[in-house]
Amino acid sequence: MQDTVSADRVTHSDLANAVRVLAMDAVETAKSGHPGLPMGAADIATVLFTKFLKYDAADPTWPDRDRFILSAGHGSMLLYSLLHLTGVKGMTVDELKNFRKLDSKTPGHPENFMTPGVETTTGPLGQGIATAVGFALAERMLNAEYGNDLVDHHTYVLASDGDLMEGISQEAIALAGHLKLNRMIVLWDDNEISIDGPLSLSDSVDQVKRFQACGWNAVRVDGHDPKAIQRAISKAQKSDRPTLIACKTVIGYGAPKKAGTSKAHGEPLGAEELAGAKTALGWSHAPFEIPDNIRDAWAKAGKKGRRLRKAWAERLKALPQEKRAEFERRVKGERPKALADAVAKLKDRLVAEPQNVATRKASEIALEVITEAVPELVLGSADLTPSNNTKTKNLNAISPGNYAGRYIHYGIREHGMAAAINGIALHGGYVPAGATFLVFTDYARPAMRIAALAGIPAVYVMTHDSIGLGEDGPTHQPVEHLAALRAMPKMRVFRPADAIETAECWQMALERTDGPSTLALTRQNLPQVRKVGGAENLSATGAYELSPANGKARATLFASGSEVEIALAAQKLLDEQSFAVRVVSVPSLDLFLAQPEKVRAQIIGDAPIKVAVEAAVRFGWDSVIGPDGIFVGMHGFGASAPYKDLYKHFGITAEAIAEKVLRTHNL
Ligand SMILES: Cc1ncc(C[n+]2csc(CCOP(=O)(O)OP(=O)(O)O)c2C)c(N)n1
């Protein structure tokens, strides 16, 4: 491979071998990691980074850069080597030496919040390629709004066999193919090896045919032939469809004994094999040492996009002030001031004209005004649009080739939707919200977890949030999902009780810029329980006293969502028996539990009897009511029946609450 890329006779192989040896050395030093993928995919990455990728290492967040997503996150040393060699600030050789150590910028798998130049957190196979669909879609949508002068870039993915075996990849490629996301180019590290051994142990899919069937271009190349890779990428860039380039590679390329075997996948090569690999690659330098000419050539590649970035910045500067400020606000992820005003006005209107509607409908009412106030909010649903109430009248759906719109029909692809949402948010310029039934968060959860971990401000509109959905029965009735989502660090779960709380929860979900939010909304109608509107967001502490006791409270009823109505009815029943109780609405249990002790103590109060009412499992509520508190909710799966019958059947009624309170009082 004598492809000379610069005047000082640095060859393609020199550049690729620099990537290989840094990965080998770092894994060896860390005594753990995955050398095989960086060694095998170094040629592909070198061609991409030196010949194509539009980026400037001096500003890895430049909005119009090409995105590179290492879907096979276990090969993280490939990415770290590239970031180091191209000269991304902070990606020093010491960071490579500290690979996988605490507080290094080189964690085991890439984390977008730890390492400059890492676009998204990857590691769970399949997430990267599916997230990339969101990146590629956001690019086209923002291009439709701002034109080629500001938004005109590609999304490249390096995917492994594992990425393509995961089910989520099917949802992702089907969506990208359907939408004709031709700026998306997947380079598949087709090495026929996974952990258990040869891929033939478990797989015989013809991936090229699969991608073609999904509306992609798909070609095969020798992944160690830089010219062939270059030709394929050039061609892909001109395509009207997304492209898969199946790059046939050898895992652990260069390692004398382990190359081409699963032994190269996930453990250090060992001193002897490492030395043998360096000899085979013609590399005679000390560990982590890169000769100046190779280092210079890589640094030059890192500056390749500088001129383009500067020209772009000039074009941005030349825009009318208002348009420029709006673009900058959006790509920085700052929310518009109009949001709080719009919600306050809506709340006042709701006080004047109460709406006794399902919270999914209340969400639609809120979205009618919020979508006007927040132009970057894009909504969508996994084929449940009429049930999720996410498509307001002012939103147009995007379609293949036409990306001017703010609504996305994701199809029945909850997992693909959640991952795409991550990509849309991370791309910048948009706040995405996706919808399905709450029970199907199970289908979306791995991507939701990435959102939580990576601090992605995505919003999930999850309707049909309990047995209150009725006749569809237990397959569709979530019981453990609220608890499961609340258990996820950094996930915020909202379960509003009425139209006003729904507006408040939407406001909080959108004002949040450091993590995702789930809105759990009802199918069934609910009375409007809130009497006050105004600018103050009462839901902001996660819980607040909705209805004070008539006298000194002897019990506090804590309830969320649809059960607030029931708690209020129980309060009335008890009041009639001169038993004073207060009702605390808990639109977000996790947010409430995150409040300072003093705030919590004040809201929990000192009434001796504590009751939690939620049509879901108890898990989590003991933090409020204690182990001796009364829980009125679900103790197992639901059933198929009209919802009012189900509430009676499962004992989630005002009468049952009142009876339990009085029984406890009389003990
Ligand atoms: C969802 C998920 N399941 C399992 C794993 C553990 N794992 C890491 S890499 C890998 C497969 C390795 O095969 P391949 O994707 O071909 O990578 P290569 O061996 O070529 O490096 C597995 C099962 C994971 N990271 N994510």
XYZ file of C-alpha atoms and ligand atoms in Angstrom:
693
model
C 0.000 0.000 0.000
C 2.131 2.847 -1.253
C -0.500 5.528 -1.350
C 1.558 8.616 -0.617
C -0.586 11.203 1.082
C 1.910 13.975 1.697
C 5.137 15.357 0.376
C 7.260 13.785 3.098
C 6.494 10.283 1.886
C 4.062 9.237 4.539
C 2.022 6.399 3.159
C -1.504 5.328 3.869
C -0.058 2.328 5.706
C 2.046 4.566 7.935
C -1.033 6.514 8.916
C -3.164 3.426 9.481
C -0.396 1.681 11.409
C -0.117 4.661 13.738
C -3.768 4.088 14.646
C -3.137 0.374 15.068
C -0.123 0.655 17.333
C -1.660 3.292 19.583
C -4.651 1.020 20.084
C -2.431 -1.997 20.719
C -0.237 -0.083 23.173
C -3.156 1.462 25.056
C -4.970 -1.855 25.463
C -1.739 -3.491 26.567
C -1.089 -0.730 29.127
C -4.646 -0.826 30.443
C -4.455 -4.627 30.587
C -7.950 -4.636 29.102
C -9.817 -3.509 26.022
C -10.375 -4.460 22.417
C -7.422 -4.271 20.039
C -8.930 -6.322 17.209
C -11.378 -3.802 15.827
C -9.015 -0.798 15.692
C -6.363 -2.969 14.041
C -8.824 -4.333 11.511
C -10.663 -1.103 10.775
C -7.655 1.238 10.768
C -7.510 1.355 6.981
C -11.172 2.264 6.687
C -10.911 4.970 9.358
C -7.718 6.373 7.863
C -9.266 6.782 4.430
C -12.349 8.384 5.950
C -10.471 10.795 8.190
C -7.763 11.804 5.743
C -9.773 11.949 2.527
C -13.379 12.680 3.401
C -14.398 13.664 6.885
C -15.248 17.363 7.006
C -13.992 18.373 10.400
C -11.555 20.621 12.153
C -9.862 19.129 15.180
C -9.550 22.640 16.611
C -13.339 22.815 16.955
C -14.893 19.382 17.288
C -18.316 20.925 17.911
C -18.512 23.012 14.745
C -22.203 22.576 13.793
C -21.614 21.802 10.105
C -18.952 19.143 10.674
C -19.448 15.650 9.339
C -20.431 13.284 12.123
C -18.468 10.099 12.714
C -20.147 7.526 14.919
C -18.270 4.523 16.151
C -21.213 2.214 16.567
C -18.969 -0.617 17.696
C -18.095 1.233 20.892
C -15.884 -1.573 22.158
C -13.373 -0.468 19.532
C -13.081 2.853 21.372
C -9.310 2.969 20.982
C -9.815 3.440 17.251
C -11.661 6.672 17.938
C -9.332 7.857 20.697
C -6.305 7.263 18.470
C -7.917 9.287 15.692
C -8.860 12.131 18.019
C -5.351 12.152 19.424
C -3.591 11.995 16.072
C -5.712 14.674 14.453
C -5.002 16.974 17.388
C -8.256 17.357 19.280
C -7.500 19.507 22.299
C -7.128 17.521 25.490
C -6.673 14.209 23.715
C -3.055 13.905 24.742
C -0.897 10.840 24.632
C -1.274 10.673 28.412
C -4.991 10.205 27.919
C -4.201 7.215 25.712
C -1.838 5.903 28.366
C -4.680 6.262 30.870
C -7.112 4.306 28.713
C -9.923 2.876 30.873
C -8.698 4.632 34.025
C -10.904 6.684 36.314
C -11.445 10.282 35.154
C -9.534 9.790 31.923
C -10.964 11.079 28.649
C -10.583 7.552 27.364
C -13.228 5.432 29.099
C -13.790 1.804 28.107
C -16.561 2.745 25.710
C -16.946 6.189 24.127
C -18.938 8.689 26.194
C -19.972 11.906 24.487
C -19.942 13.760 27.806
C -16.375 12.808 28.664
C -14.413 13.061 25.462
C -14.229 15.974 23.029
C -14.967 14.761 19.526
C -17.123 11.817 20.596
C -20.555 12.372 19.071
C -22.530 9.864 21.086
C -22.165 7.250 23.753
C -21.876 3.782 22.230
C -21.136 0.311 23.518
C -24.483 -1.440 23.581
C -24.313 -2.844 20.069
C -26.748 -1.449 17.540
C -27.290 1.850 19.355
C -24.709 3.760 17.336
C -26.070 2.911 13.915
C -29.623 3.616 15.081
C -28.616 6.903 16.704
C -26.869 7.845 13.478
C -30.232 7.720 11.695
C -31.331 10.559 13.949
C -28.157 12.503 13.205
C -28.684 12.057 9.474
C -32.346 12.997 9.702
C -31.680 16.091 11.819
C -29.089 17.186 9.259
C -31.645 17.015 6.459
C -34.344 18.716 8.532
C -32.069 21.550 9.590
C -30.894 21.827 6.001
C -34.523 22.229 4.929
C -34.826 25.124 7.374
C -31.480 26.858 6.933
C -30.189 25.781 3.516
C -26.901 24.435 2.176
C -24.917 27.421 3.328
C -25.343 26.479 6.970
C -26.185 22.791 7.025
C -24.613 20.412 4.558
C -22.796 17.437 6.002
C -22.602 13.661 6.170
C -23.087 11.106 8.911
C -20.584 8.257 8.806
C -20.892 5.132 10.900
C -18.421 2.404 11.605
C -20.451 -0.672 12.483
C -19.416 -4.179 13.444
C -21.059 -7.544 12.921
C -22.673 -7.210 16.327
C -24.210 -3.864 15.380
C -25.825 -5.453 12.371
C -27.001 -8.546 14.222
C -28.897 -6.563 16.840
C -32.608 -6.214 16.092
C -32.487 -2.453 16.453
C -30.366 -2.274 13.320
C -33.341 -3.474 11.288
C -35.569 -0.710 12.627
C -32.811 1.802 11.955
C -31.947 0.816 8.419
C -35.578 0.415 7.422
C -36.296 3.950 8.614
C -33.190 5.445 6.996
C -33.872 3.621 3.742
C -37.496 4.694 3.688
C -36.607 8.318 4.376
C -33.845 8.209 1.745
C -31.268 9.592 4.142
C -28.559 9.679 1.503
C -26.128 11.545 3.733
C -25.772 8.452 5.878
C -22.887 6.158 5.017
C -22.264 3.004 7.010
C -18.857 1.384 6.866
C -19.266 -2.171 8.051
C -16.230 -3.839 9.539
C -17.049 -7.151 7.903
C -14.540 -9.356 9.705
C -16.730 -12.431 10.217
C -15.612 -12.714 13.827
C -17.467 -12.094 17.084
C -16.753 -13.128 20.656
C -17.817 -16.756 20.449
C -15.781 -17.325 17.301
C -16.562 -17.187 13.592
C -19.837 -15.482 12.754
C -20.899 -18.672 10.998
C -21.675 -20.121 14.445
C -24.773 -17.990 14.647
C -25.363 -15.960 11.508
C -25.776 -16.383 7.795
C -27.543 -13.177 6.808
C -26.542 -11.605 3.523
C -26.223 -8.077 4.879
C -25.737 -6.507 1.473
C -29.049 -7.947 0.314
C -30.717 -6.958 3.583
C -29.665 -3.343 3.231
C -30.660 -3.312 -0.426
C -34.077 -4.656 0.520
C -34.401 -1.720 2.904
C -33.766 0.820 0.179
C -30.023 1.270 0.575
C -27.130 1.111 -1.807
C -24.885 -1.641 -0.636
C -21.488 -2.582 -1.995
C -18.624 -4.818 -0.992
C -14.994 -3.737 -0.884
C -11.683 -4.989 0.425
C -11.431 -3.152 3.743
C -7.641 -3.120 3.526
C -7.521 -1.520 0.078
C -7.521 2.259 0.583
C -8.231 3.007 -3.067
C -11.264 0.733 -3.093
C -12.565 2.262 0.133
C -12.008 5.725 -1.289
C -13.882 4.929 -4.488
C -16.784 3.465 -2.574
C -17.118 6.484 -0.279
C -16.888 8.873 -3.229
C -19.687 7.021 -4.918
C -21.768 6.871 -1.754
C -21.553 10.635 -1.409
C -23.290 11.053 -4.752
C -26.065 8.626 -4.026
C -29.727 9.428 -3.573
C -29.954 6.726 -0.900
C -28.061 5.802 2.233
C -25.117 3.509 1.564
C -23.655 0.442 3.215
C -20.049 -0.263 2.372
C -19.272 -3.793 3.458
C -15.528 -3.650 4.084
C -13.996 -7.104 4.275
C -11.352 -6.906 6.984
C -9.194 -9.088 9.185
C -9.760 -8.584 12.889
C -6.473 -7.859 14.649
C -4.784 -7.154 11.296
C -1.043 -7.650 11.699
C -1.092 -9.832 14.799
C 0.829 -12.974 13.802
C -1.240 -15.583 15.634
C -4.421 -13.829 16.721
C -5.342 -11.969 13.511
C -8.534 -13.316 12.016
C -9.583 -15.008 15.259
C -11.807 -14.104 18.178
C -8.672 -14.028 20.358
C -8.009 -10.577 18.870
C -11.413 -9.229 19.873
C -11.378 -8.290 23.521
C -8.121 -8.787 25.358
C -4.600 -7.382 25.222
C -2.437 -9.040 22.604
C 0.251 -9.923 25.155
C 3.912 -8.893 24.887
C 4.979 -11.502 22.370
C 2.026 -11.092 20.023
C 2.262 -7.323 20.259
C 5.937 -7.385 19.326
C 5.143 -9.744 16.468
C 2.404 -7.447 15.222
C 4.701 -4.442 15.233
C 7.293 -6.388 13.298
C 4.706 -7.511 10.782
C 3.527 -3.932 10.351
C 7.108 -2.714 9.965
C 6.813 -0.562 13.081
C 9.977 -0.158 15.127
C 9.137 2.675 17.497
C 8.728 2.684 21.259
C 5.248 2.287 22.771
C 3.030 5.332 22.083
C 5.774 6.900 19.984
C 4.733 8.254 16.599
C 7.464 9.523 14.247
C 7.232 13.221 13.470
C 6.446 12.845 9.786
C 3.483 10.583 10.512
C 2.344 12.814 13.356
C 2.559 15.838 11.053
C 0.583 14.137 8.321
C -2.158 13.251 10.781
C -2.165 16.776 12.188
C -2.596 18.037 8.645
C -5.610 15.780 8.225
C -6.990 17.261 11.442
C -6.863 20.714 9.903
C -8.439 19.632 6.642
C -11.765 21.292 7.410
C -10.406 24.536 8.855
C -10.846 26.556 5.700
C -14.376 25.211 5.285
C -15.204 25.985 8.894
C -13.992 29.552 8.545
C -15.943 30.064 5.342
C -18.989 28.658 7.101
C -18.515 31.035 10.018
C -18.396 33.936 7.561
C -21.645 32.824 5.984
C -23.248 32.592 9.407
C -22.011 36.069 10.270
C -23.471 37.446 7.068
C -26.987 36.318 7.982
C -29.547 38.832 9.204
C -29.003 39.260 12.947
C -32.283 37.672 13.994
C -31.865 34.573 11.865
C -28.295 34.131 13.009
C -29.214 34.497 16.685
C -31.996 31.952 16.296
C -29.708 29.438 14.580
C -27.078 29.910 17.269
C -29.621 29.557 20.053
C -30.921 26.351 18.570
C -27.602 24.664 17.963
C -26.452 25.630 21.450
C -29.553 23.941 22.844
C -30.887 27.002 24.640
C -34.643 27.135 25.049
C -36.718 30.107 23.900
C -38.019 32.533 26.498
C -41.472 32.258 24.923
C -41.968 28.792 26.460
C -42.628 29.879 30.051
C -44.974 32.651 28.909
C -46.928 30.340 26.657
C -47.419 27.810 29.460
C -48.435 30.477 32.002
C -51.036 31.858 29.589
C -52.362 28.412 28.832
C -52.723 27.652 32.543
C -54.723 30.831 33.079
C -56.946 29.898 30.175
C -57.454 26.443 31.669
C -58.421 27.951 35.021
C -61.017 30.085 33.232
C -62.238 27.196 31.071
C -61.459 23.919 32.835
C -60.902 20.903 30.589
C -62.006 17.529 31.845
C -59.936 15.520 29.423
C -57.473 12.661 29.356
C -53.943 13.880 29.996
C -52.980 12.672 26.495
C -55.562 15.164 25.219
C -54.288 17.755 27.698
C -50.849 17.156 26.231
C -52.218 17.915 22.780
C -53.774 21.118 24.116
C -50.428 22.084 25.636
C -48.588 21.191 22.449
C -50.838 23.469 20.389
C -49.212 26.427 22.126
C -45.822 24.945 23.001
C -45.011 23.974 19.411
C -45.556 27.624 18.463
C -43.300 28.845 21.259
C -40.584 26.228 20.702
C -39.884 25.955 16.972
C -37.181 23.339 17.524
C -39.599 20.857 19.089
C -40.126 17.948 16.702
C -42.669 15.290 17.539
C -43.391 11.823 16.331
C -44.923 8.500 17.190
C -44.244 4.826 16.638
C -47.491 4.381 14.696
C -49.796 5.507 17.480
C -50.297 9.103 16.439
C -54.091 9.185 16.936
C -53.735 7.526 20.365
C -50.736 9.531 21.565
C -52.255 12.866 20.476
C -48.838 14.108 19.399
C -49.635 15.590 16.012
C -51.024 19.040 16.491
C -52.683 20.842 13.604
C -49.714 23.103 12.964
C -47.232 20.251 12.415
C -46.465 18.773 9.015
C -44.911 15.365 8.643
C -41.610 14.941 6.884
C -41.495 12.414 4.050
C -38.814 10.740 1.924
C -36.874 13.507 0.229
C -38.938 16.248 1.866
C -37.609 17.119 5.269
C -39.408 20.402 5.828
C -41.625 19.342 8.697
C -41.739 18.775 12.403
C -43.525 15.449 12.647
C -41.983 12.029 12.141
C -43.911 8.843 11.513
C -41.403 6.392 12.955
C -43.416 3.305 12.098
C -43.779 0.459 14.582
C -40.202 0.846 15.719
C -40.096 1.966 19.352
C -36.445 1.112 19.826
C -35.411 2.663 16.538
C -37.459 5.729 17.368
C -35.843 6.211 20.765
C -32.359 5.845 19.292
C -33.149 8.195 16.408
C -34.412 10.693 18.943
C -31.047 10.517 20.686
C -29.344 11.324 17.415
C -31.699 14.184 16.587
C -31.049 15.750 19.982
C -27.295 15.200 19.834
C -27.041 16.559 16.325
C -28.277 19.864 17.642
C -30.926 22.264 16.452
C -33.865 20.200 17.705
C -35.599 18.930 20.816
C -37.187 15.640 19.818
C -40.164 13.975 21.448
C -41.366 10.497 20.527
C -44.471 8.652 21.546
C -45.905 5.205 22.118
C -47.779 3.409 24.911
C -46.070 3.456 28.318
C -45.935 -0.342 28.379
C -43.754 -0.270 25.256
C -41.013 1.691 26.933
C -39.710 -1.850 27.368
C -39.138 -1.862 23.612
C -37.380 1.485 23.714
C -35.571 1.196 26.992
C -31.975 0.530 25.894
C -31.991 3.754 23.879
C -33.744 5.620 26.693
C -30.976 4.452 28.980
C -28.375 5.881 26.618
C -30.291 9.176 26.715
C -30.165 9.153 30.501
C -26.502 8.191 30.691
C -25.408 10.596 27.984
C -27.548 13.455 29.308
C -29.662 13.781 26.183
C -32.704 16.055 26.500
C -35.200 13.780 24.771
C -38.880 13.634 25.661
C -40.989 10.484 25.632
C -44.731 10.888 25.409
C -46.011 7.666 26.896
C -49.773 7.390 26.902
C -52.126 4.656 28.132
C -50.257 4.764 31.393
C -52.118 2.235 33.599
C -55.036 -0.166 33.936
C -56.986 2.983 33.065
C -56.569 2.004 29.426
C -59.124 -0.705 30.103
C -60.141 -3.361 27.627
C -56.804 -3.924 25.886
C -55.844 -5.794 29.011
C -52.668 -6.728 30.853
C -50.377 -6.950 27.811
C -50.988 -3.253 27.330
C -51.362 -2.150 30.947
C -48.101 -0.979 32.470
C -47.723 -1.801 36.149
C -43.980 -1.864 36.799
C -42.943 0.677 34.176
C -43.186 3.813 36.273
C -40.991 2.226 38.931
C -38.570 0.913 36.329
C -38.203 4.296 34.680
C -37.898 6.069 38.016
C -35.084 3.691 38.902
C -33.088 4.870 35.888
C -30.566 7.504 36.969
C -31.141 10.892 35.353
C -34.457 9.880 33.796
C -37.254 12.199 34.895
C -40.718 10.685 35.026
C -43.787 12.924 35.015
C -47.308 11.712 35.638
C -49.561 14.758 35.635
C -53.026 14.704 37.180
C -54.847 17.098 34.897
C -54.588 19.606 32.081
C -52.751 22.216 34.147
C -50.170 19.807 35.535
C -49.687 18.416 32.044
C -48.750 21.871 30.761
C -46.379 22.312 33.716
C -44.739 18.941 33.111
C -44.240 19.691 29.430
C -42.586 22.953 30.429
C -40.188 21.153 32.769
C -39.427 18.440 30.246
C -38.500 21.044 27.656
C -36.579 23.296 30.008
C -34.450 20.336 30.967
C -31.269 20.342 28.901
C -29.235 17.711 30.720
C -31.313 14.577 30.448
C -34.472 12.878 29.221
C -38.042 13.086 30.482
C -40.942 10.687 30.266
C -44.490 11.976 30.334
C -46.905 9.250 31.465
C -50.357 10.201 30.252
C -53.802 8.693 30.547
C -56.157 7.332 27.971
C -59.195 7.992 30.182
C -60.727 11.381 30.870
C -59.934 13.120 34.138
C -61.454 16.123 35.857
C -59.344 19.241 36.102
C -58.290 19.233 39.726
C -56.104 22.312 39.763
C -57.740 25.622 40.483
C -54.730 27.905 40.156
C -52.708 28.876 37.132
C -50.152 31.661 36.765
C -46.446 31.674 36.162
C -45.456 29.604 39.186
C -44.909 25.970 38.280
C -46.322 24.061 41.248
C -45.111 20.764 39.808
C -41.504 21.966 39.984
C -40.831 20.296 43.337
C -42.290 17.045 42.063
C -45.057 17.144 44.692
C -47.185 19.810 46.331
C -50.208 20.107 48.571
C -53.136 20.195 46.187
C -55.938 20.087 48.719
C -55.319 21.052 52.350
C -57.025 19.289 55.221
C -60.152 20.685 56.726
C -58.542 21.089 60.164
C -55.468 19.326 61.488
C -54.563 16.573 59.044
C -54.734 13.044 60.464
C -53.627 11.507 57.188
C -51.930 12.557 53.964
C -52.936 11.019 50.674
C -50.172 11.107 48.064
C -51.277 10.367 44.530
C -50.096 10.753 40.999
C -51.860 11.186 37.680
C -55.290 9.648 37.341
C -55.343 8.601 40.991
C -55.311 12.184 42.257
C -58.993 12.365 41.405
C -59.577 9.250 43.509
C -57.566 10.631 46.426
C -59.643 13.821 46.336
C -62.844 11.761 46.410
C -61.464 9.817 49.394
C -60.662 13.086 51.135
C -64.274 14.128 50.685
C -65.589 10.818 52.053
C -63.349 11.075 55.096
C -64.231 14.699 55.575
C -67.870 13.713 55.742
C -66.891 11.533 58.686
C -65.036 14.477 60.256
C -61.707 12.880 59.522
C -59.416 15.565 58.140
C -56.911 14.526 55.483
C -54.803 16.424 52.987
C -54.031 15.479 49.417
C -50.585 15.876 47.919
C -50.324 15.602 44.168
C -47.093 13.960 43.025
C -46.561 14.717 39.339
C -42.966 13.497 39.594
C -41.977 11.144 42.377
C -38.336 11.049 41.341
C -38.101 14.826 41.150
C -39.715 15.034 44.577
C -37.270 12.548 46.069
C -34.420 14.647 44.657
C -35.550 17.728 46.638
C -33.606 18.861 49.694
C -34.668 17.110 52.884
C -36.349 20.257 54.221
C -38.572 20.652 51.181
C -39.495 16.998 51.281
C -40.264 17.064 55.004
C -42.504 20.071 54.572
C -44.499 18.522 51.760
C -44.718 15.115 53.424
C -45.980 16.789 56.577
C -46.544 15.213 59.989
C -49.929 13.592 59.664
C -49.572 10.164 61.311
C -51.109 8.147 58.479
C -49.553 8.199 55.038
C -51.173 6.731 51.972
C -49.864 6.466 48.427
C -52.302 5.932 45.583
C -51.027 4.961 42.176
C -52.376 2.386 39.726
C -48.979 0.716 39.501
C -46.717 -1.313 41.782
C -45.645 0.015 45.180
C -41.910 -0.029 44.397
C -40.451 3.387 45.204
C -43.304 4.787 47.255
C -41.896 3.642 50.587
C -39.515 6.592 50.342
C -42.556 8.800 50.908
C -44.937 6.739 53.033
C -42.434 4.486 54.807
C -42.664 0.715 55.051
C -45.745 0.998 57.268
C -47.555 3.369 54.958
C -50.726 2.324 53.181
C -50.367 1.639 49.483
C -53.410 1.554 47.252
C -52.416 0.400 43.789
C -51.494 -2.680 41.814
C -49.973 -5.866 43.180
C -49.683 -7.783 39.949
C -50.704 -7.620 36.328
C -53.966 -6.009 35.281
C -56.893 -7.485 33.385
C -59.085 -6.855 30.395
C -62.281 -4.958 31.226
C -63.788 -1.482 31.122
C -61.487 0.653 33.245
C -64.033 1.598 35.883
C -64.612 -2.099 36.564
C -60.859 -2.607 36.827
C -60.407 0.160 39.381
C -63.142 -1.487 41.477
C -61.735 -4.966 40.928
C -58.257 -3.954 42.051
C -59.547 -1.873 44.955
C -58.263 1.463 43.761
C -61.277 3.460 44.859
C -62.096 6.326 47.189
C -64.083 3.928 49.381
C -61.152 1.535 49.699
C -58.800 4.358 50.633
C -61.203 5.759 53.225
C -61.799 2.348 54.693
C -58.045 1.612 54.973
C -57.330 4.966 56.563
C -60.052 4.551 59.169
C -59.031 0.962 59.879
C -55.427 2.050 60.444
C -56.570 4.931 62.622
C -58.641 2.598 64.761
C -55.866 0.044 65.242
C -26.234 -5.151 23.127
C -24.899 -5.754 23.372
N -24.799 -7.072 23.580
C -23.611 -7.638 23.860
C -22.481 -6.873 23.927
C -21.142 -7.502 24.294
N -20.288 -7.545 23.087
C -19.341 -6.629 22.872
S -18.623 -6.807 21.367
C -19.578 -8.148 21.001
C -19.533 -8.829 19.673
C -18.260 -8.723 18.982
O -18.382 -8.997 17.626
P -18.321 -7.856 16.555
O -19.450 -6.934 16.727
O -18.171 -8.504 15.251
O -17.006 -7.055 16.932
P -15.515 -7.504 16.630
O -15.338 -8.863 17.201
O -15.349 -7.467 15.173
O -14.685 -6.492 17.351
C -20.430 -8.438 22.056
C -21.380 -9.570 22.067
C -22.627 -5.489 23.710
N -21.595 -4.659 23.761
N -23.828 -4.966 23.401
